[in-house]
mmCIF file of C-alpha atoms in Angstrom:
data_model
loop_
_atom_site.group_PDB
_atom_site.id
_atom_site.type_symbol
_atom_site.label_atom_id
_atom_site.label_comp_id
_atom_site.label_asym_id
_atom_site.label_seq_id
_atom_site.Cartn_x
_atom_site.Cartn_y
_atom_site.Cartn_z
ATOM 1 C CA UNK A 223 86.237 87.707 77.852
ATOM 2 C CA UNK A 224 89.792 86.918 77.184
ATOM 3 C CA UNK A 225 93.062 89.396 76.775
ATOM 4 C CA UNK A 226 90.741 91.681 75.476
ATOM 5 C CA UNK A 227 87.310 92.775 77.050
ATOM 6 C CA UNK A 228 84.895 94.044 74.481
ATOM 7 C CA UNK A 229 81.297 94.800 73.958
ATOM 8 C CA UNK A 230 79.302 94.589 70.425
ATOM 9 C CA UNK A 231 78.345 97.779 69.006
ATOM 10 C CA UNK A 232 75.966 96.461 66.670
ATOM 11 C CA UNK A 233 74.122 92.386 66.308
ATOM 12 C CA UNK A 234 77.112 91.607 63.493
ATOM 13 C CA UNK A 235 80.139 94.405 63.659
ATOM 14 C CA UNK A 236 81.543 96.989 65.744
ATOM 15 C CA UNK A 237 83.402 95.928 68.910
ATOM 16 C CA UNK A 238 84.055 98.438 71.826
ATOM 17 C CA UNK A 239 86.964 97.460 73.343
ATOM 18 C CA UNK A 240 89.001 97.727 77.041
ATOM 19 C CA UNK A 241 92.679 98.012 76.050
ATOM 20 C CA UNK A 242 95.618 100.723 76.786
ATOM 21 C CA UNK A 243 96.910 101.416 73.788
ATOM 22 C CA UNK A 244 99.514 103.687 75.442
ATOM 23 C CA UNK A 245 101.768 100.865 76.149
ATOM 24 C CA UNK A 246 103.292 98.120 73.523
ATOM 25 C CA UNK A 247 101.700 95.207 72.529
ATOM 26 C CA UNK A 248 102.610 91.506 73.626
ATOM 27 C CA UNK A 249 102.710 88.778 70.788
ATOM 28 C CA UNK A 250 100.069 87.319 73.044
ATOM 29 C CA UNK A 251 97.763 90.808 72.663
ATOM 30 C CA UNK A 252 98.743 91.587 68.779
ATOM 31 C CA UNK A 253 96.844 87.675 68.347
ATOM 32 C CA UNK A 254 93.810 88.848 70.610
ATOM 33 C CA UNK A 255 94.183 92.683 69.036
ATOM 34 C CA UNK A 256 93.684 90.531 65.375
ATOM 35 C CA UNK A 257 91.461 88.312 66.057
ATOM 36 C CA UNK A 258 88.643 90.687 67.144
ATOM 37 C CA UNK A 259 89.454 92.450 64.276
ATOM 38 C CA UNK A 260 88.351 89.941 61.900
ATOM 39 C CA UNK A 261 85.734 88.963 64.198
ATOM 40 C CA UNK A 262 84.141 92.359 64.588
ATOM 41 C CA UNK A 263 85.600 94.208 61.529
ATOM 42 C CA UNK A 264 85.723 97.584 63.120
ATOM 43 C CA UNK A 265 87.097 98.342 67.231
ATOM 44 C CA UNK A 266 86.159 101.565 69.064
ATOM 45 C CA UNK A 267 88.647 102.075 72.101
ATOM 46 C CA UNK A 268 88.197 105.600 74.156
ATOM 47 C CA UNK A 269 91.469 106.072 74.804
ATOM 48 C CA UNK A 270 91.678 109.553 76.034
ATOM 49 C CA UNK A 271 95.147 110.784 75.205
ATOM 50 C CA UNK A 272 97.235 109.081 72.744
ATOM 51 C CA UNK A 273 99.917 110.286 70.689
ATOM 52 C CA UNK A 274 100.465 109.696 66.606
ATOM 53 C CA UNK A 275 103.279 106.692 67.370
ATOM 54 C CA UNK A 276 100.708 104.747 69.643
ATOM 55 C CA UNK A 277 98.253 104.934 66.868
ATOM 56 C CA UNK A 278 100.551 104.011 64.505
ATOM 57 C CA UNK A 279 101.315 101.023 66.572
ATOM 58 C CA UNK A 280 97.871 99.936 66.832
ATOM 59 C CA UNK A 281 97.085 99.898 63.607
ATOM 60 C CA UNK A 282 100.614 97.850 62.584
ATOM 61 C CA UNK A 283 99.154 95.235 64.770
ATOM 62 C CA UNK A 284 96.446 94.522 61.904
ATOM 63 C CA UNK A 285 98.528 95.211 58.960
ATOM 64 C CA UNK A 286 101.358 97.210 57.232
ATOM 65 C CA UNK A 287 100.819 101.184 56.903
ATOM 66 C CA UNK A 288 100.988 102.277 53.631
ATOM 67 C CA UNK A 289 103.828 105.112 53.067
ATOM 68 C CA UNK A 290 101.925 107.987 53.381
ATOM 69 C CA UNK A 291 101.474 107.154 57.208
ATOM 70 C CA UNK A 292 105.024 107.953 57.459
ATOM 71 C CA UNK A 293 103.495 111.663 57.582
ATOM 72 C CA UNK A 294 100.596 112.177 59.849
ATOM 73 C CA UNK A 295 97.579 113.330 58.212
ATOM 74 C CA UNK A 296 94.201 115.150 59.492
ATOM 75 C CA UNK A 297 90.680 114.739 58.629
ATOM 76 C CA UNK A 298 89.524 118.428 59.645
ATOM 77 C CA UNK A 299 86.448 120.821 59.197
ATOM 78 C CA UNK A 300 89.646 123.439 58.988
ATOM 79 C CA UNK A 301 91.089 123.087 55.894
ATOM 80 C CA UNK A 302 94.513 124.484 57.081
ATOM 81 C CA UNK A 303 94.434 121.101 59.056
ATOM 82 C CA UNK A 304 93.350 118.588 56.592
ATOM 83 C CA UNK A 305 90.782 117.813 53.899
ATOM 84 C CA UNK A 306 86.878 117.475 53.357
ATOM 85 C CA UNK A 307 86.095 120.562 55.057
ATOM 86 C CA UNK A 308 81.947 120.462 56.756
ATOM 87 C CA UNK A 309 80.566 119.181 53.451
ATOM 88 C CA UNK A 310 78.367 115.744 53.470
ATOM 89 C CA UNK A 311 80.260 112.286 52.413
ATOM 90 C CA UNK A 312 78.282 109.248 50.827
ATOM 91 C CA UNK A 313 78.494 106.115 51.835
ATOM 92 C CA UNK A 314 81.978 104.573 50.269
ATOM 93 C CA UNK A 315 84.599 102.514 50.543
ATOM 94 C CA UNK A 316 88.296 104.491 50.356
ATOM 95 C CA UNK A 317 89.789 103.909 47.046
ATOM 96 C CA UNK A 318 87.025 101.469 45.934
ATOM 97 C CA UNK A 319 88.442 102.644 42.703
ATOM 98 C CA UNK A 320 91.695 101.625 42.334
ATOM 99 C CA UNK A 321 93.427 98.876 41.640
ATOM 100 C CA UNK A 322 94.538 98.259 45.122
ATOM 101 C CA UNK A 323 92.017 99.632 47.820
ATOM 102 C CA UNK A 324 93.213 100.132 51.079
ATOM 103 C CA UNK A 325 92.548 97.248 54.072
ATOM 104 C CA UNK A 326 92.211 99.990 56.722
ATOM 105 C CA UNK A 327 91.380 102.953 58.012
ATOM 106 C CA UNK A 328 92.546 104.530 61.524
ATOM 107 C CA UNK A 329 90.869 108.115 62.698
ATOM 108 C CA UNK A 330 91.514 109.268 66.306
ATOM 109 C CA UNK A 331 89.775 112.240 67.722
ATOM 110 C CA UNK A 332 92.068 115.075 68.492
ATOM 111 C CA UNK A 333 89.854 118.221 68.172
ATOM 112 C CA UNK A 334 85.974 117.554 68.523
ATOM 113 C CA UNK A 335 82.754 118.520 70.703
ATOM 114 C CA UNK A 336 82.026 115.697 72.331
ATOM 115 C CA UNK A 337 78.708 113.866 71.039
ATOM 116 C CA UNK A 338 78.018 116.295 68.402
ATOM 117 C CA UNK A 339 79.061 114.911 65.217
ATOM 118 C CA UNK A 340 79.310 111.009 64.060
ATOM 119 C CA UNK A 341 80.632 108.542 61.312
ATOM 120 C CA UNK A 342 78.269 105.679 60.124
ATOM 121 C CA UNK A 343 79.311 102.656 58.818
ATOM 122 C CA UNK A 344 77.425 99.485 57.358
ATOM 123 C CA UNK A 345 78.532 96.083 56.250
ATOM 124 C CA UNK A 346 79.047 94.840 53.086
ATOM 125 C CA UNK A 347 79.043 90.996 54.347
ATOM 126 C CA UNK A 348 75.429 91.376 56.213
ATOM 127 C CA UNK A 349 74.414 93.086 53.265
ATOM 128 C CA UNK A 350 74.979 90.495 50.806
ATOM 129 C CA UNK A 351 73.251 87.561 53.573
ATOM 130 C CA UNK A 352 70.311 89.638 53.220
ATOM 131 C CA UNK A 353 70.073 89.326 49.224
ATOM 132 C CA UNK A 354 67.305 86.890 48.016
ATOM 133 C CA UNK A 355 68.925 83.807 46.719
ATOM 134 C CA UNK A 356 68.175 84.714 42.901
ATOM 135 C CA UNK A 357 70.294 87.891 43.245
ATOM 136 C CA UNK A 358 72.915 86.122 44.843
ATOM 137 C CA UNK A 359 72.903 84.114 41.695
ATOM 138 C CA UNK A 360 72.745 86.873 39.263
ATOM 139 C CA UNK A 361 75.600 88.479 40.657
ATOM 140 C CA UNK A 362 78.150 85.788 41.589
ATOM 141 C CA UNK A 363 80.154 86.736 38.308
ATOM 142 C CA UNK A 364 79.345 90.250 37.806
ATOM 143 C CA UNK A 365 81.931 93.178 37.739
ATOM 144 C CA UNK A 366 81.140 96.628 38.830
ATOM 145 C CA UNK A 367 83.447 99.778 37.481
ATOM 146 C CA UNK A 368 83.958 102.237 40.542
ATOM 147 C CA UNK A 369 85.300 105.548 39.741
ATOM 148 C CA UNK A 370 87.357 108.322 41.760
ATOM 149 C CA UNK A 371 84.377 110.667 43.642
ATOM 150 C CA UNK A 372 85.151 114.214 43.745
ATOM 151 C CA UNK A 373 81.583 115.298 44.554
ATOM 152 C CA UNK A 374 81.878 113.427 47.718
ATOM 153 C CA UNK A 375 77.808 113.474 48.905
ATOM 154 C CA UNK A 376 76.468 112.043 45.502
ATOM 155 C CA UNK A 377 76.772 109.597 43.163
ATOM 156 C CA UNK A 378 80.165 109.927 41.007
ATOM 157 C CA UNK A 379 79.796 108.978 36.832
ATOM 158 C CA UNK A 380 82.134 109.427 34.216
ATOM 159 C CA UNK A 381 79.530 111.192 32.221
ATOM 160 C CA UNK A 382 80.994 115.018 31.958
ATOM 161 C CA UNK A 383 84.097 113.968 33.418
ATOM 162 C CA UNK A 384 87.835 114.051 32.611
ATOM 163 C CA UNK A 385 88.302 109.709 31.092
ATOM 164 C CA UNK A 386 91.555 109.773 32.282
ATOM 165 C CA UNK A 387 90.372 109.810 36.180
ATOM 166 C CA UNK A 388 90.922 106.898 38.246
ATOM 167 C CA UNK A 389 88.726 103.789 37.761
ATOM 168 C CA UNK A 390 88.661 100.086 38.631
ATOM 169 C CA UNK A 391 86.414 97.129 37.620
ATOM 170 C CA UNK A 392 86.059 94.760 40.592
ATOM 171 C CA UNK A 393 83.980 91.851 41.251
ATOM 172 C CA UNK A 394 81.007 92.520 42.442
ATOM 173 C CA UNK A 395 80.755 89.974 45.384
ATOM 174 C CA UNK A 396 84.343 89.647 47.062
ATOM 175 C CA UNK A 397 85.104 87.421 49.522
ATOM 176 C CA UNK A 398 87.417 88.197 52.760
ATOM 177 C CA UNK A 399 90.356 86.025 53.709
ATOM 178 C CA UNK A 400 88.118 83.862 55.231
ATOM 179 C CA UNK A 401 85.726 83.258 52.375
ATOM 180 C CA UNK A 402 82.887 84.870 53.941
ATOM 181 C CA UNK A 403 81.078 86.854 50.465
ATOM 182 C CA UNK A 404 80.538 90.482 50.845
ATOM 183 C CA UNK A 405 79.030 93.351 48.096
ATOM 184 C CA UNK A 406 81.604 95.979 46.718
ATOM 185 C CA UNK A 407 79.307 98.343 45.192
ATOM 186 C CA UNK A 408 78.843 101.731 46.703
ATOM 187 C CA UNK A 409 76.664 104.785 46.608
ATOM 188 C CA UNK A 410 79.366 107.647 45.841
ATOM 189 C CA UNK A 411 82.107 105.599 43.823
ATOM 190 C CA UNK A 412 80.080 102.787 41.566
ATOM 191 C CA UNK A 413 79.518 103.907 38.025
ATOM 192 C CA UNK A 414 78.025 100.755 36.312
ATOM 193 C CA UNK A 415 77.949 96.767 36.178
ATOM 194 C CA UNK A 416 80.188 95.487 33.501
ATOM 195 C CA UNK A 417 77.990 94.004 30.388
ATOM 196 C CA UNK A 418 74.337 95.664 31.258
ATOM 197 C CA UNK A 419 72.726 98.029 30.059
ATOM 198 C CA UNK A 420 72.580 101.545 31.919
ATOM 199 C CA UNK A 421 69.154 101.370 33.190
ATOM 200 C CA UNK A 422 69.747 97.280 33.787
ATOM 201 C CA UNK A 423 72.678 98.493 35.805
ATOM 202 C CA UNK A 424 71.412 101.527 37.575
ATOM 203 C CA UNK A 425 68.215 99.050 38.626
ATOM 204 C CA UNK A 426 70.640 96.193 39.812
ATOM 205 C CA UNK A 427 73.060 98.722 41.970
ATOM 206 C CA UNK A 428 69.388 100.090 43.306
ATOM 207 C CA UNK A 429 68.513 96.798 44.309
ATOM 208 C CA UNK A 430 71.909 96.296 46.046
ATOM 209 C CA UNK A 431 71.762 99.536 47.844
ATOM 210 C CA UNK A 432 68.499 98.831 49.197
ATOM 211 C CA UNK A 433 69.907 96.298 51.468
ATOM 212 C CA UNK A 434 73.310 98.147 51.964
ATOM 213 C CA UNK A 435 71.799 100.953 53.600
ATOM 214 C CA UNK A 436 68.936 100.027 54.765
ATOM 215 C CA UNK A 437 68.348 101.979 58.523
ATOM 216 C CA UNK A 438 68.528 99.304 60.797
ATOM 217 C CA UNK A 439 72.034 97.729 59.288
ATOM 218 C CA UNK A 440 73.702 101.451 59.949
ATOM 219 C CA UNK A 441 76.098 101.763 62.970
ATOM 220 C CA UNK A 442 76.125 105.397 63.947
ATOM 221 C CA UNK A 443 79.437 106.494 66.433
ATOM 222 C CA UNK A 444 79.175 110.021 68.319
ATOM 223 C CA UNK A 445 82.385 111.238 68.740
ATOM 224 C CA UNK A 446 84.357 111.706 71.751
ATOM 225 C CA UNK A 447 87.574 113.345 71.867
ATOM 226 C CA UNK A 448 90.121 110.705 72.282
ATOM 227 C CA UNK A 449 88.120 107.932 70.636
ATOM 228 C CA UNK A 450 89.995 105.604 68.170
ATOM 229 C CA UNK A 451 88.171 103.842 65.579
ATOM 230 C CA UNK A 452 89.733 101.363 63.134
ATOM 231 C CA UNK A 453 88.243 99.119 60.495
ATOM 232 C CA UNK A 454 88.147 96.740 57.517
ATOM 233 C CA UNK A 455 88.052 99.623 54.682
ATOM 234 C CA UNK A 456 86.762 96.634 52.308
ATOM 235 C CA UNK A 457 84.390 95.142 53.734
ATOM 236 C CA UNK A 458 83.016 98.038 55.894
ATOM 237 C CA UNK A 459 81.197 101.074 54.095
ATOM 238 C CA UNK A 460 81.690 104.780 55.512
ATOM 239 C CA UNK A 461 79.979 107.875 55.403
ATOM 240 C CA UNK A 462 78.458 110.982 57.311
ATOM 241 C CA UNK A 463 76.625 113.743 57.707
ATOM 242 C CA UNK A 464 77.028 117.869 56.650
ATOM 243 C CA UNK A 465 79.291 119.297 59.899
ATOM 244 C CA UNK A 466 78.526 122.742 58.782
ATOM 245 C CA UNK A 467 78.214 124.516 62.260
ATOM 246 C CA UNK A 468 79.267 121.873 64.148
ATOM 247 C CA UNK A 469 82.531 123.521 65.301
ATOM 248 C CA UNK A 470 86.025 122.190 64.858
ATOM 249 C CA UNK A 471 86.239 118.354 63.728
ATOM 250 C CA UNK A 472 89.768 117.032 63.845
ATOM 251 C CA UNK A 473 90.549 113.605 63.188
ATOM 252 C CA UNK A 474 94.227 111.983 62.846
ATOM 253 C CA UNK A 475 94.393 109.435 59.916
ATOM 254 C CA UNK A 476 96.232 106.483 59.282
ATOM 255 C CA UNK A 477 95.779 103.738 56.774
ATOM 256 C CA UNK A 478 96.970 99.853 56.077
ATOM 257 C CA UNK A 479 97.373 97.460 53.248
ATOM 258 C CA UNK A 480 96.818 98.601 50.041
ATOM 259 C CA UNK A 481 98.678 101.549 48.138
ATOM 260 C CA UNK A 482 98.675 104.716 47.789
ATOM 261 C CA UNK A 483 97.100 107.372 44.913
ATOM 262 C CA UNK A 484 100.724 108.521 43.952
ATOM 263 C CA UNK A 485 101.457 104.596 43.603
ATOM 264 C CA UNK A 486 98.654 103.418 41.671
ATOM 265 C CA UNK A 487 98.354 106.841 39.858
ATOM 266 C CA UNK A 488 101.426 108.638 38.882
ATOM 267 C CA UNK A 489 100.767 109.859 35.635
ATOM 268 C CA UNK A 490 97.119 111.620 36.683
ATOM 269 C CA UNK A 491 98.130 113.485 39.942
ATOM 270 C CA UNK A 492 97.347 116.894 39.008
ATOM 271 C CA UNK A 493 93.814 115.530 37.382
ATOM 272 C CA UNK A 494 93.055 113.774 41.202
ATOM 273 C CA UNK A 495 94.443 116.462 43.314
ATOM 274 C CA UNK A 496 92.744 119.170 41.335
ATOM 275 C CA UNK A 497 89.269 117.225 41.980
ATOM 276 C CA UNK A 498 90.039 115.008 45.033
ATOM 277 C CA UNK A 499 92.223 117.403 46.637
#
């Protein structure tokens, strides 16, 4: 199986992987390390106890951290840890709505009951290979507006909302570095298709999410304590469930490619950290 023994976590994505990511990488492993990567798109490794600087590392391998992994931040159902709390989060894609999205995502689990709570993802690629030729067509040149989601478990509009939030228009079907096409539309963060009509559009992002989420293209990972889980934020779609009595759900964050809010947003921070937090 090469450098890098794996199994697939799903018929498309999701690879879980034998490697010690305790100890640096040769140039020979940082090629295998990539290369499943953008085979696989997402790589689970239980790693049992690994420190921020080792996940830091792994995540280099794939691509540059953006600045605000100089500080280590928390995913936690404490909020004296880090954000979202217990509530519910809908399907998205993290900062679908700026200008520059991020390329990755890193979460380790440092506080957790074992096999009690979980993170789903789907993909965006297998998505758009299930799409009937005709709406292929329809979309190839389409844009779709994505806008900053404070309500986190529903769709986000800018109907009743501040105009100065963050927002991006991005094609609708993107295509990886490779040139394989994939959808970037999402439940939480997609407003409206550029040049339709708002039931047109609501109808056409219906018919799209009908093959995003459809059951049996969900991958669904229990967490462990000590499990590390990285993947393509752009082509990969993340969400879960309510963790409201579910205990204590730490998770330590890192993210590549991309830039940050503060970067792409300097002028509105109060408006997003009032509402995003």
């Amino acid at each position: 199986m090469g450098l890098i023994p794996w199994r697939p976590l799903s018929a498309t994505f999701g690879a879980e992987a034998e490697i010690d990511l305790s100890r640096p990488f040769s140039p020979e492993l940082v090629d295998a390390w990539r290369a499943l990567f953008d085979e696989r798109h997402l790589i689970l490794v239980r790693c049992g106890a690994l420190g921020a600087a080792e996940q830091k590392r792994a995540l280099s391998a794939l691509g540059k951290p953006v600045p605000t992994a100089d500080t280590t931040a928390f995913i936690s159902t404490d909020p004296a840890i880090g954000g979202l709390g217990t509530i519910e989060v809908a399907f998205h894609s993290d900062l679908s709505f700026a200008p520059y999205p991020l390329d990755g995502i890193c979460l380790y689990g440092l506080t957790l009951t074992d096999d009690v709570s979980s993170t789903k993802w789907v993909s965006a690629i297998d998505a758009y290979s299930a799409l009937p030729a005709s709406l292929k067509a329809r979309i190839a040149d389409l844009e779709v507006v994505n806008v900053i989601s404070p309500y986190r478990c529903e769709r986000n509009r800018f109907n009743g909302r501040p105009p100065n939030l963050p927002a991006a228009a991005h094609r609708l079907v993107r295509r990886t570095k490779t040139g394989q096409p994939f959808l970037y539309a999402n439940e939480a963060q997609s407003d409206h298709v550029v040049g339709l009509a708002p039931a047109e559009s609501d109808a056409l992002l219906d018919e799209i999410y009908a093959a995003l989420y459809a059951p049996s293209r969900i991958l669904e990972h229990r967490w462990r304590k000590g499990d590390l889980v990285v993947w393509n934020n752009q082509v990969l779609q993340h969400a879960r469930g309510d963790l409201t009595g579910l205990g204590e759900r730490t998770l330590r964050r890192f993210e590549f490619g991309g830039r940050t809010l503060a970067e792409q947003f300097p002028e509105h921070l109060a408006e997003i950290y009032k509402d995003y937090g």
